mmCIF file with all atom_site columns, C-alpha atoms in Angstrom:
data_model
loop_
_atom_site.group_PDB
_atom_site.id
_atom_site.type_symbol
_atom_site.label_atom_id
_atom_site.label_alt_id
_atom_site.label_comp_id
_atom_site.label_asym_id
_atom_site.label_entity_id
_atom_site.label_seq_id
_atom_site.pdbx_PDB_ins_code
_atom_site.Cartn_x
_atom_site.Cartn_y
_atom_site.Cartn_z
_atom_site.occupancy
_atom_site.B_iso_or_equiv
_atom_site.pdbx_formal_charge
_atom_site.auth_seq_id
_atom_site.auth_comp_id
_atom_site.auth_asym_id
_atom_site.auth_atom_id
_atom_site.pdbx_PDB_model_num
ATOM 1   C CA . UNK A 1 1   ? -21.712 -9.786  62.428 1.00 43.00 ? 1   UNK A CA 1
ATOM 2   C CA . UNK A 1 2   ? -19.841 -11.218 59.285 1.00 46.00 ? 2   UNK A CA 1
ATOM 3   C CA . UNK A 1 3   ? -21.887 -13.644 57.283 1.00 49.00 ? 3   UNK A CA 1
ATOM 4   C CA . UNK A 1 4   ? -20.920 -15.885 54.424 1.00 58.00 ? 4   UNK A CA 1
ATOM 5   C CA . UNK A 1 5   ? -21.931 -14.373 51.106 1.00 62.00 ? 5   UNK A CA 1
ATOM 6   C CA . UNK A 1 6   ? -25.092 -16.598 50.618 1.00 67.00 ? 6   UNK A CA 1
ATOM 7   C CA . UNK A 1 7   ? -26.298 -15.904 54.173 1.00 70.00 ? 7   UNK A CA 1
ATOM 8   C CA . UNK A 1 8   ? -25.507 -12.075 53.732 1.00 67.00 ? 8   UNK A CA 1
ATOM 9   C CA . UNK A 1 9   ? -27.548 -12.053 50.551 1.00 67.00 ? 9   UNK A CA 1
ATOM 10  C CA . UNK A 1 10  ? -30.452 -13.796 52.241 1.00 69.00 ? 10  UNK A CA 1
ATOM 11  C CA . UNK A 1 11  ? -30.248 -11.569 55.278 1.00 66.00 ? 11  UNK A CA 1
ATOM 12  C CA . UNK A 1 12  ? -30.161 -8.455  53.165 1.00 69.00 ? 12  UNK A CA 1
ATOM 13  C CA . UNK A 1 13  ? -33.053 -9.563  51.044 1.00 68.00 ? 13  UNK A CA 1
ATOM 14  C CA . UNK A 1 14  ? -35.023 -10.189 54.225 1.00 66.00 ? 14  UNK A CA 1
ATOM 15  C CA . UNK A 1 15  ? -34.222 -6.517  55.400 1.00 69.00 ? 15  UNK A CA 1
ATOM 16  C CA . UNK A 1 16  ? -35.096 -5.169  51.875 1.00 65.00 ? 16  UNK A CA 1
ATOM 17  C CA . UNK A 1 17  ? -38.538 -6.889  51.911 1.00 65.00 ? 17  UNK A CA 1
ATOM 18  C CA . UNK A 1 18  ? -39.229 -5.626  55.536 1.00 63.00 ? 18  UNK A CA 1
ATOM 19  C CA . UNK A 1 19  ? -38.085 -2.135  54.612 1.00 65.00 ? 19  UNK A CA 1
ATOM 20  C CA . UNK A 1 20  ? -35.177 -1.659  57.052 1.00 71.00 ? 20  UNK A CA 1
ATOM 21  C CA . UNK A 1 21  ? -31.830 -0.225  56.360 1.00 78.00 ? 21  UNK A CA 1
ATOM 22  C CA . UNK A 1 22  ? -30.465 1.612   53.346 1.00 89.00 ? 22  UNK A CA 1
ATOM 23  C CA . UNK A 1 23  ? -31.619 1.030   49.734 1.00 89.00 ? 23  UNK A CA 1
ATOM 24  C CA . UNK A 1 24  ? -30.242 -2.257  48.462 1.00 87.00 ? 24  UNK A CA 1
ATOM 25  C CA . UNK A 1 25  ? -32.058 -2.504  45.106 1.00 88.00 ? 25  UNK A CA 1
ATOM 26  C CA . UNK A 1 26  ? -32.999 0.077   42.526 1.00 92.00 ? 26  UNK A CA 1
ATOM 27  C CA . UNK A 1 27  ? -36.703 -0.947  42.355 1.00 91.00 ? 27  UNK A CA 1
ATOM 28  C CA . UNK A 1 28  ? -37.254 -1.302  46.087 1.00 88.00 ? 28  UNK A CA 1
ATOM 29  C CA . UNK A 1 29  ? -36.855 1.800   48.229 1.00 91.00 ? 29  UNK A CA 1
ATOM 30  C CA . UNK A 1 30  ? -36.908 1.617   52.008 1.00 89.00 ? 30  UNK A CA 1
ATOM 31  C CA . UNK A 1 31  ? -39.910 3.357   53.617 1.00 89.00 ? 31  UNK A CA 1
ATOM 32  C CA . UNK A 1 32  ? -37.839 6.253   54.926 1.00 88.00 ? 32  UNK A CA 1
ATOM 33  C CA . UNK A 1 33  ? -36.713 7.067   51.464 1.00 90.00 ? 33  UNK A CA 1
ATOM 34  C CA . UNK A 1 34  ? -40.269 6.631   50.007 1.00 89.00 ? 34  UNK A CA 1
ATOM 35  C CA . UNK A 1 35  ? -41.554 9.005   52.693 1.00 90.00 ? 35  UNK A CA 1
ATOM 36  C CA . UNK A 1 36  ? -38.979 11.555  52.055 1.00 90.00 ? 36  UNK A CA 1
ATOM 37  C CA . UNK A 1 37  ? -39.592 11.443  48.230 1.00 91.00 ? 37  UNK A CA 1
ATOM 38  C CA . UNK A 1 38  ? -43.311 10.608  47.696 1.00 91.00 ? 38  UNK A CA 1
ATOM 39  C CA . UNK A 1 39  ? -44.910 10.366  44.390 1.00 90.00 ? 39  UNK A CA 1
ATOM 40  C CA . UNK A 1 40  ? -44.173 8.462   41.205 1.00 92.00 ? 40  UNK A CA 1
ATOM 41  C CA . UNK A 1 41  ? -40.817 7.814   40.026 1.00 94.00 ? 41  UNK A CA 1
ATOM 42  C CA . UNK A 1 42  ? -39.852 5.898   36.816 1.00 96.00 ? 42  UNK A CA 1
ATOM 43  C CA . UNK A 1 43  ? -36.629 3.890   36.702 1.00 97.00 ? 43  UNK A CA 1
ATOM 44  C CA . UNK A 1 44  ? -34.813 5.019   33.675 1.00 97.00 ? 44  UNK A CA 1
ATOM 45  C CA . UNK A 1 45  ? -31.691 3.023   33.938 1.00 97.00 ? 45  UNK A CA 1
ATOM 46  C CA . UNK A 1 46  ? -29.522 0.968   36.240 1.00 97.00 ? 46  UNK A CA 1
ATOM 47  C CA . UNK A 1 47  ? -25.907 -0.192  36.089 1.00 96.00 ? 47  UNK A CA 1
ATOM 48  C CA . UNK A 1 48  ? -23.177 -1.611  38.275 1.00 94.00 ? 48  UNK A CA 1
ATOM 49  C CA . UNK A 1 49  ? -19.740 0.003   38.413 1.00 91.00 ? 49  UNK A CA 1
ATOM 50  C CA . UNK A 1 50  ? -16.607 -0.475  40.426 1.00 85.00 ? 50  UNK A CA 1
ATOM 51  C CA . UNK A 1 51  ? -17.653 -0.417  44.018 1.00 89.00 ? 51  UNK A CA 1
ATOM 52  C CA . UNK A 1 52  ? -21.323 0.501   43.766 1.00 95.00 ? 52  UNK A CA 1
ATOM 53  C CA . UNK A 1 53  ? -24.596 0.156   41.812 1.00 96.00 ? 53  UNK A CA 1
ATOM 54  C CA . UNK A 1 54  ? -26.373 3.132   40.349 1.00 97.00 ? 54  UNK A CA 1
ATOM 55  C CA . UNK A 1 55  ? -29.852 4.075   39.281 1.00 97.00 ? 55  UNK A CA 1
ATOM 56  C CA . UNK A 1 56  ? -31.388 7.025   37.409 1.00 97.00 ? 56  UNK A CA 1
ATOM 57  C CA . UNK A 1 57  ? -35.112 7.969   37.894 1.00 97.00 ? 57  UNK A CA 1
ATOM 58  C CA . UNK A 1 58  ? -37.471 10.440  36.307 1.00 96.00 ? 58  UNK A CA 1
ATOM 59  C CA . UNK A 1 59  ? -39.830 12.132  38.793 1.00 94.00 ? 59  UNK A CA 1
ATOM 60  C CA . UNK A 1 60  ? -42.212 15.126  38.572 1.00 91.00 ? 60  UNK A CA 1
ATOM 61  C CA . UNK A 1 61  ? -39.699 17.171  40.608 1.00 89.00 ? 61  UNK A CA 1
ATOM 62  C CA . UNK A 1 62  ? -36.864 16.242  38.200 1.00 92.00 ? 62  UNK A CA 1
ATOM 63  C CA . UNK A 1 63  ? -34.379 13.432  37.699 1.00 95.00 ? 63  UNK A CA 1
ATOM 64  C CA . UNK A 1 64  ? -32.786 11.594  40.621 1.00 96.00 ? 64  UNK A CA 1
ATOM 65  C CA . UNK A 1 65  ? -29.559 9.688   40.938 1.00 96.00 ? 65  UNK A CA 1
ATOM 66  C CA . UNK A 1 66  ? -29.156 6.825   43.433 1.00 97.00 ? 66  UNK A CA 1
ATOM 67  C CA . UNK A 1 67  ? -25.842 5.352   44.295 1.00 97.00 ? 67  UNK A CA 1
ATOM 68  C CA . UNK A 1 68  ? -26.023 2.288   46.583 1.00 95.00 ? 68  UNK A CA 1
ATOM 69  C CA . UNK A 1 69  ? -24.344 -1.052  47.726 1.00 93.00 ? 69  UNK A CA 1
ATOM 70  C CA . UNK A 1 70  ? -26.531 -3.813  46.471 1.00 90.00 ? 70  UNK A CA 1
ATOM 71  C CA . UNK A 1 71  ? -28.055 -6.290  49.038 1.00 84.00 ? 71  UNK A CA 1
ATOM 72  C CA . UNK A 1 72  ? -25.626 -9.060  49.673 1.00 82.00 ? 72  UNK A CA 1
ATOM 73  C CA . UNK A 1 73  ? -22.408 -7.361  48.593 1.00 84.00 ? 73  UNK A CA 1
ATOM 74  C CA . UNK A 1 74  ? -20.837 -6.774  52.044 1.00 84.00 ? 74  UNK A CA 1
ATOM 75  C CA . UNK A 1 75  ? -17.761 -5.180  50.516 1.00 90.00 ? 75  UNK A CA 1
ATOM 76  C CA . UNK A 1 76  ? -15.993 -3.305  53.260 1.00 93.00 ? 76  UNK A CA 1
ATOM 77  C CA . UNK A 1 77  ? -13.966 -1.085  50.959 1.00 95.00 ? 77  UNK A CA 1
ATOM 78  C CA . UNK A 1 78  ? -17.031 -0.140  48.885 1.00 95.00 ? 78  UNK A CA 1
ATOM 79  C CA . UNK A 1 79  ? -18.812 0.744   52.100 1.00 95.00 ? 79  UNK A CA 1
ATOM 80  C CA . UNK A 1 80  ? -15.984 2.992   53.350 1.00 96.00 ? 80  UNK A CA 1
ATOM 81  C CA . UNK A 1 81  ? -15.845 4.856   49.973 1.00 96.00 ? 81  UNK A CA 1
ATOM 82  C CA . UNK A 1 82  ? -19.651 5.457   49.994 1.00 96.00 ? 82  UNK A CA 1
ATOM 83  C CA . UNK A 1 83  ? -19.528 6.379   53.668 1.00 96.00 ? 83  UNK A CA 1
ATOM 84  C CA . UNK A 1 84  ? -16.866 9.071   52.815 1.00 96.00 ? 84  UNK A CA 1
ATOM 85  C CA . UNK A 1 85  ? -18.942 10.297  49.833 1.00 95.00 ? 85  UNK A CA 1
ATOM 86  C CA . UNK A 1 86  ? -21.990 10.683  52.055 1.00 95.00 ? 86  UNK A CA 1
ATOM 87  C CA . UNK A 1 87  ? -20.134 12.515  54.696 1.00 95.00 ? 87  UNK A CA 1
ATOM 88  C CA . UNK A 1 88  ? -18.424 14.787  52.122 1.00 94.00 ? 88  UNK A CA 1
ATOM 89  C CA . UNK A 1 89  ? -21.739 15.735  50.439 1.00 94.00 ? 89  UNK A CA 1
ATOM 90  C CA . UNK A 1 90  ? -23.351 16.247  53.782 1.00 93.00 ? 90  UNK A CA 1
ATOM 91  C CA . UNK A 1 91  ? -20.732 18.106  55.763 1.00 94.00 ? 91  UNK A CA 1
ATOM 92  C CA . UNK A 1 92  ? -18.067 19.577  53.450 1.00 92.00 ? 92  UNK A CA 1
ATOM 93  C CA . UNK A 1 93  ? -19.302 20.185  49.907 1.00 92.00 ? 93  UNK A CA 1
ATOM 94  C CA . UNK A 1 94  ? -22.014 22.753  50.884 1.00 91.00 ? 94  UNK A CA 1
ATOM 95  C CA . UNK A 1 95  ? -19.229 25.005  52.175 1.00 91.00 ? 95  UNK A CA 1
ATOM 96  C CA . UNK A 1 96  ? -16.987 24.602  49.040 1.00 90.00 ? 96  UNK A CA 1
ATOM 97  C CA . UNK A 1 97  ? -17.017 27.179  46.192 1.00 90.00 ? 97  UNK A CA 1
ATOM 98  C CA . UNK A 1 98  ? -17.312 24.375  43.524 1.00 85.00 ? 98  UNK A CA 1
ATOM 99  C CA . UNK A 1 99  ? -20.335 22.821  41.801 1.00 86.00 ? 99  UNK A CA 1
ATOM 100 C CA . UNK A 1 100 ? -21.594 19.692  43.348 1.00 84.00 ? 100 UNK A CA 1
ATOM 101 C CA . UNK A 1 101 ? -24.809 17.788  43.471 1.00 88.00 ? 101 UNK A CA 1
ATOM 102 C CA . UNK A 1 102 ? -26.523 18.304  46.849 1.00 92.00 ? 102 UNK A CA 1
ATOM 103 C CA . UNK A 1 103 ? -27.183 15.339  48.975 1.00 94.00 ? 103 UNK A CA 1
ATOM 104 C CA . UNK A 1 104 ? -30.898 14.882  49.198 1.00 95.00 ? 104 UNK A CA 1
ATOM 105 C CA . UNK A 1 105 ? -30.694 11.674  51.327 1.00 94.00 ? 105 UNK A CA 1
ATOM 106 C CA . UNK A 1 106 ? -28.082 9.369   52.712 1.00 95.00 ? 106 UNK A CA 1
ATOM 107 C CA . UNK A 1 107 ? -28.083 6.270   54.812 1.00 93.00 ? 107 UNK A CA 1
ATOM 108 C CA . UNK A 1 108 ? -25.398 4.236   56.311 1.00 94.00 ? 108 UNK A CA 1
ATOM 109 C CA . UNK A 1 109 ? -25.581 0.810   58.055 1.00 91.00 ? 109 UNK A CA 1
ATOM 110 C CA . UNK A 1 110 ? -22.068 -0.072  59.133 1.00 91.00 ? 110 UNK A CA 1
ATOM 111 C CA . UNK A 1 111 ? -23.085 -3.424  60.740 1.00 85.00 ? 111 UNK A CA 1
ATOM 112 C CA . UNK A 1 112 ? -24.442 -4.772  57.368 1.00 85.00 ? 112 UNK A CA 1
ATOM 113 C CA . UNK A 1 113 ? -22.011 -2.763  55.269 1.00 88.00 ? 113 UNK A CA 1
ATOM 114 C CA . UNK A 1 114 ? -24.954 -1.150  53.319 1.00 88.00 ? 114 UNK A CA 1
ATOM 115 C CA . UNK A 1 115 ? -25.387 2.470   52.261 1.00 93.00 ? 115 UNK A CA 1
ATOM 116 C CA . UNK A 1 116 ? -26.970 4.741   49.710 1.00 94.00 ? 116 UNK A CA 1
ATOM 117 C CA . UNK A 1 117 ? -27.038 8.300   48.714 1.00 95.00 ? 117 UNK A CA 1
ATOM 118 C CA . UNK A 1 118 ? -29.553 10.195  46.579 1.00 95.00 ? 118 UNK A CA 1
ATOM 119 C CA . UNK A 1 119 ? -28.910 13.377  44.566 1.00 95.00 ? 119 UNK A CA 1
ATOM 120 C CA . UNK A 1 120 ? -30.594 15.345  41.876 1.00 94.00 ? 120 UNK A CA 1
ATOM 121 C CA . UNK A 1 121 ? -29.176 15.267  38.363 1.00 87.00 ? 121 UNK A CA 1
ATOM 122 C CA . UNK A 1 122 ? -28.163 18.658  37.232 1.00 71.00 ? 122 UNK A CA 1
ATOM 123 C CA . UNK A 1 123 ? -30.049 19.791  34.123 1.00 55.00 ? 123 UNK A CA 1
ATOM 124 C CA . UNK A 1 124 ? -27.670 22.691  33.482 1.00 47.00 ? 124 UNK A CA 1
ATOM 125 C CA . UNK A 1 125 ? -24.371 20.792  33.312 1.00 44.00 ? 125 UNK A CA 1
ATOM 126 C CA . UNK A 1 126 ? -23.522 18.109  30.691 1.00 42.00 ? 126 UNK A CA 1
ATOM 127 C CA . UNK A 1 127 ? -23.842 14.441  31.792 1.00 45.00 ? 127 UNK A CA 1
ATOM 128 C CA . UNK A 1 128 ? -21.302 11.808  31.072 1.00 48.00 ? 128 UNK A CA 1
ATOM 129 C CA . UNK A 1 129 ? -19.260 12.510  27.862 1.00 43.00 ? 129 UNK A CA 1
ATOM 130 C CA . UNK A 1 130 ? -21.504 15.331  26.530 1.00 43.00 ? 130 UNK A CA 1
ATOM 131 C CA . UNK A 1 131 ? -19.999 18.726  26.076 1.00 36.00 ? 131 UNK A CA 1
#
């Protein structure tokens, strides 16, 4: 089902409020994600980059990183990239001899072109431009 952008945003907002599908906003996690990672989480920062939106959280278990397609985007290329990333982290990365962030949770909704992945943030490796 292909919807016009205003209708897509309205439809995605409806699914966010009712808790279905992948995460589509940094502050509102779907029930399946909240159940998998219960407890308090503090939103530290959010930003939008090329092809996705990002959020960083502080939790009692350590920092978390969420990459998601915001509600209403419906960007087929962005969905394909995130879908490949989820599948890589889930299926291939664990068998590779290189450092990578383990996939804690991933969700894909091809019909609505929505997806998210959640990983921990490494405390031992530098972040961003730090060295």
